Coordinates of C-alpha atoms and ligand atoms in Angstrom, one line a residue:
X111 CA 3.7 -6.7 -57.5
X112 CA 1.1 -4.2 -58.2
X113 CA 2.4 -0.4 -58.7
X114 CA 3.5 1.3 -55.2
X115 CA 4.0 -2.2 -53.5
X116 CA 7.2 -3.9 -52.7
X117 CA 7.8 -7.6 -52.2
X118 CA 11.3 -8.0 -50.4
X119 CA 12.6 -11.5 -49.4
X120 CA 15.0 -11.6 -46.4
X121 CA 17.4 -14.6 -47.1
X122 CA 20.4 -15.3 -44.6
X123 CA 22.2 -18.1 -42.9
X124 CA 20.9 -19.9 -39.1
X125 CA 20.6 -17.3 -36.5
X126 CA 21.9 -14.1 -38.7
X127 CA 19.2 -12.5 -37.0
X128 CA 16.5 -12.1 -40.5
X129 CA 13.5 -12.6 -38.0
X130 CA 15.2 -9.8 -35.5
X131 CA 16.0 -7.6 -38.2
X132 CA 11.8 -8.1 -39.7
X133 CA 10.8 -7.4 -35.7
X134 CA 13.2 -4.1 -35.8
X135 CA 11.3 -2.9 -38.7
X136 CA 7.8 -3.6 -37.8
X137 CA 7.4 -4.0 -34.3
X138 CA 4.1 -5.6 -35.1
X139 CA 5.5 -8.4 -37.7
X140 CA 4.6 -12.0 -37.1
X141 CA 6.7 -15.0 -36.7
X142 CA 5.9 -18.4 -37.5
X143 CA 8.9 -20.2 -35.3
X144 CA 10.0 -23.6 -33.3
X145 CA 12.3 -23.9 -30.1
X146 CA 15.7 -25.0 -31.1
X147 CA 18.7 -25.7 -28.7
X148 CA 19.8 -21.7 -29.4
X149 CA 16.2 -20.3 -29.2
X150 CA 13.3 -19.8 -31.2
X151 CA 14.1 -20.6 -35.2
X152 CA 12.0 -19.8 -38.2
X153 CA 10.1 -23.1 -39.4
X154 CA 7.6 -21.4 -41.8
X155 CA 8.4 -17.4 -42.6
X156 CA 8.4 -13.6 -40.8
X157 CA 5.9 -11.4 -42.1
X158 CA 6.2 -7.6 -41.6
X159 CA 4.8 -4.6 -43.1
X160 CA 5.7 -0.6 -43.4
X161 CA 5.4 2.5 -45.4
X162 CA 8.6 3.8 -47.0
X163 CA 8.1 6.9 -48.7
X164 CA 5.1 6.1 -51.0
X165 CA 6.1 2.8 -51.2
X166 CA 3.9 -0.8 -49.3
X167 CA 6.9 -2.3 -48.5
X168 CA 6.4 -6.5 -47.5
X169 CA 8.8 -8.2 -45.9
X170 CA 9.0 -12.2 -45.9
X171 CA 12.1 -13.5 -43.9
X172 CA 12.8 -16.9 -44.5
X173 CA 13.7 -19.8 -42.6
X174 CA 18.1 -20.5 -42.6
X175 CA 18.1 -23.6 -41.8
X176 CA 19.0 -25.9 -44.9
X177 CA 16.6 -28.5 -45.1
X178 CA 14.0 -25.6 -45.3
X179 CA 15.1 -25.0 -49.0
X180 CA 11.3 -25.6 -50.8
X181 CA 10.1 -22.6 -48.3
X182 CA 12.8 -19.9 -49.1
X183 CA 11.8 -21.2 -52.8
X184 CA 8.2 -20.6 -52.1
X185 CA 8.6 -17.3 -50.7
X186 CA 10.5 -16.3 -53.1
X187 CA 8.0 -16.7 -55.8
X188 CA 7.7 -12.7 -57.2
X189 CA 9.8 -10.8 -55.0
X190 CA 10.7 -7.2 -56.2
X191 CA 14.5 -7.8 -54.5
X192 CA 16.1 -9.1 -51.9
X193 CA 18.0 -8.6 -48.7
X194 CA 21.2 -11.3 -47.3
X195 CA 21.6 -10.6 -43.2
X196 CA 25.0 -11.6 -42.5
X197 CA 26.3 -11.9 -38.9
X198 CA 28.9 -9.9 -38.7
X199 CA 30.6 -12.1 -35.5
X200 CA 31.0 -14.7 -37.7
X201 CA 31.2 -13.5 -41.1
X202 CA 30.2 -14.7 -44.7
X203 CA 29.9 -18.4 -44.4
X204 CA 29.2 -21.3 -46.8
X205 CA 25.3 -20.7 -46.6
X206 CA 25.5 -17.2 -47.5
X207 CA 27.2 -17.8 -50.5
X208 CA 25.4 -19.9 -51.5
X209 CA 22.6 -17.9 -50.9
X210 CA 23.9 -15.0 -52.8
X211 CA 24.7 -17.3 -56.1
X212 CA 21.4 -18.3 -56.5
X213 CA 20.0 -14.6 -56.0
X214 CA 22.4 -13.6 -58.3
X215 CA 21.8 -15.9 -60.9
X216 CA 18.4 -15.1 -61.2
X217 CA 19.4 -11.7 -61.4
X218 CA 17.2 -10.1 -58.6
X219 CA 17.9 -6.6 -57.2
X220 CA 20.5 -7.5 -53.9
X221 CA 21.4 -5.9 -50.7
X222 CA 23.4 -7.0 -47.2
X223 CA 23.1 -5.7 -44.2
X224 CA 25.9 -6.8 -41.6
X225 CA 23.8 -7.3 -38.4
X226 CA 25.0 -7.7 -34.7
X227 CA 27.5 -4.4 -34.9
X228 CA 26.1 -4.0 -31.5
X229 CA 28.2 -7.1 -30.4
X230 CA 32.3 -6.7 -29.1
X231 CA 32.6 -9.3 -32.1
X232 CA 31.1 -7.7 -34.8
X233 CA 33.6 -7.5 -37.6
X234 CA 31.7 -5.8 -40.4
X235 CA 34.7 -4.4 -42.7
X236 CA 35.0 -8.4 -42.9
X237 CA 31.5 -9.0 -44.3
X238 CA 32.7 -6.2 -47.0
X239 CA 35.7 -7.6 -48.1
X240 CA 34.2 -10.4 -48.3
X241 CA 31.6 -9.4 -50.7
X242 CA 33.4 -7.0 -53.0
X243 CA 30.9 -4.5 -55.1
X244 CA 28.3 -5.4 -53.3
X245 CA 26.2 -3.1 -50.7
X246 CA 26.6 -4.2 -47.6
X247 CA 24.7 -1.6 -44.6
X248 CA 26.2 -2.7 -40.7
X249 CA 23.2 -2.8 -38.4
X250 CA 21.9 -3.5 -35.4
X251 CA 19.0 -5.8 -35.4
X252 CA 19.0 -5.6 -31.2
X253 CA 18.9 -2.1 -31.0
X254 CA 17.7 -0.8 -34.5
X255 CA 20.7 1.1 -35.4
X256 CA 20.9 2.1 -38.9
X257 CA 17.8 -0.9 -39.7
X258 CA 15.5 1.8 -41.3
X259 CA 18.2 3.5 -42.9
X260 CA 19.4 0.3 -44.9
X261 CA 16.0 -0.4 -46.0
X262 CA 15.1 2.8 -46.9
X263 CA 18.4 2.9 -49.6
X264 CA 17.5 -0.2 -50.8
X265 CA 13.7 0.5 -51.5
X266 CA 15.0 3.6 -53.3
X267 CA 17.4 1.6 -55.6
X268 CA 14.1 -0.3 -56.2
X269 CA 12.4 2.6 -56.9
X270 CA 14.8 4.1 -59.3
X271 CA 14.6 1.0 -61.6
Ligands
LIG45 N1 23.9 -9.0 -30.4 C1 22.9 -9.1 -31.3 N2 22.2 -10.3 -31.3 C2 21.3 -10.4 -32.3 C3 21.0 -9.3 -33.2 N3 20.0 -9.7 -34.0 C4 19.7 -11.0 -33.6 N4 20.4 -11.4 -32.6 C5 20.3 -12.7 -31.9 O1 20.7 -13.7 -32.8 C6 19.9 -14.8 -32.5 C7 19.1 -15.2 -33.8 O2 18.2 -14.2 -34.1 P1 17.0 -14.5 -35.1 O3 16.4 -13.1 -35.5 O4 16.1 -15.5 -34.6 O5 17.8 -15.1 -36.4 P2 17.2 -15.8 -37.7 O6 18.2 -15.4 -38.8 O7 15.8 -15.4 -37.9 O8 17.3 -17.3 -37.4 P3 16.6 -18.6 -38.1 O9 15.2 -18.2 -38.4 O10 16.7 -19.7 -37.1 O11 17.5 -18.8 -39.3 C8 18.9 -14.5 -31.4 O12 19.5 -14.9 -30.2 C9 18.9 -12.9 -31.4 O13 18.6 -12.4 -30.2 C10 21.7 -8.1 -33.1 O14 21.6 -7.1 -33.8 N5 22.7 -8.1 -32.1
LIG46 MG1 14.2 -16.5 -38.2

């Protein structure tokens, strides 16, 4: 993207909470979304938008489901980096790894952010082990802890390139 503009793509398995985590960053984000059995799910993409430092930061979450492959694909087209939501109740799974090898492989800058540490469950020492060297911020998407925090280290490692 064009100098002092940021295109970051949220990727993450079903219900990690990438929509929540778009809303907890810009309250006024939109959300294209179906009703599933657990709730509302992503069918198209989240859309959000905020200053950091002197930075136009655009967020794009995706959809998690599988079978929505061609849109994360799509939306990925020209992003500046990328963020993995993990749900720290239930850990790393098959779809964030697969996720993270095919961000690694085409060798975009990466960050995860553990999300639901406001849950009893949330195990997010677990979500590091499990991704060793990697970055990996614990947030709440719910209540917004540490969510502009995260960001706002990851849009400076962006920066910095
Ligand atoms: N406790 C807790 N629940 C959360 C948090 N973030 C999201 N959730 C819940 O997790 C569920 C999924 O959240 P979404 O933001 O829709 O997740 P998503 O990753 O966008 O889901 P898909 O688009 O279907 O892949 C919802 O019931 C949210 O309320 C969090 O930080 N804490
Ligand atoms: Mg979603």
């Amino acid at each position: 993207m064009a100098e002092g503009r940021l295109k970051i793509v949220v990727f993450g398995s079903f219900n990690a909470g990438k929509s929540s985590f778009i809303q907890a960053l810009d309250p006024r984000s939109r959300h294209i979304e179906a009703t599933s059995k657990e709730g509302p799910t992503t069918v198209a993409f989240d859309f959000g938008r905020l200053q950091v430092g002197d930075q136009a930061v655009y967020l794009f979450g995706t959809p998690g489901q599988e079978r929505f492959e061609f849109v994360r694909q799509i939306l990925s087209r020209g992003m500046d980096g990328a963020i993995i939501v993990v749900d720290a109740t239930t850990g790393v799974d098959a779809m964030t790894r697969h996720l993270y090898g095919q961000l690694k492989a085409l060798k975009v800058p990466l960050a995860f952010v553990a999300n639901k540490c406001d849950s009893p469950g949330a195990v997010p020492e677990a979500v590091c082990r499990d991704l060793p060297g990697e970055v990996v911020h614990p947030i709440s998407a719910r209540n917004g802890d540490n969510v502009h925090a995260a960001l706002d280290a990851f849009v400076a490692t962006l920066a910095a390139r």
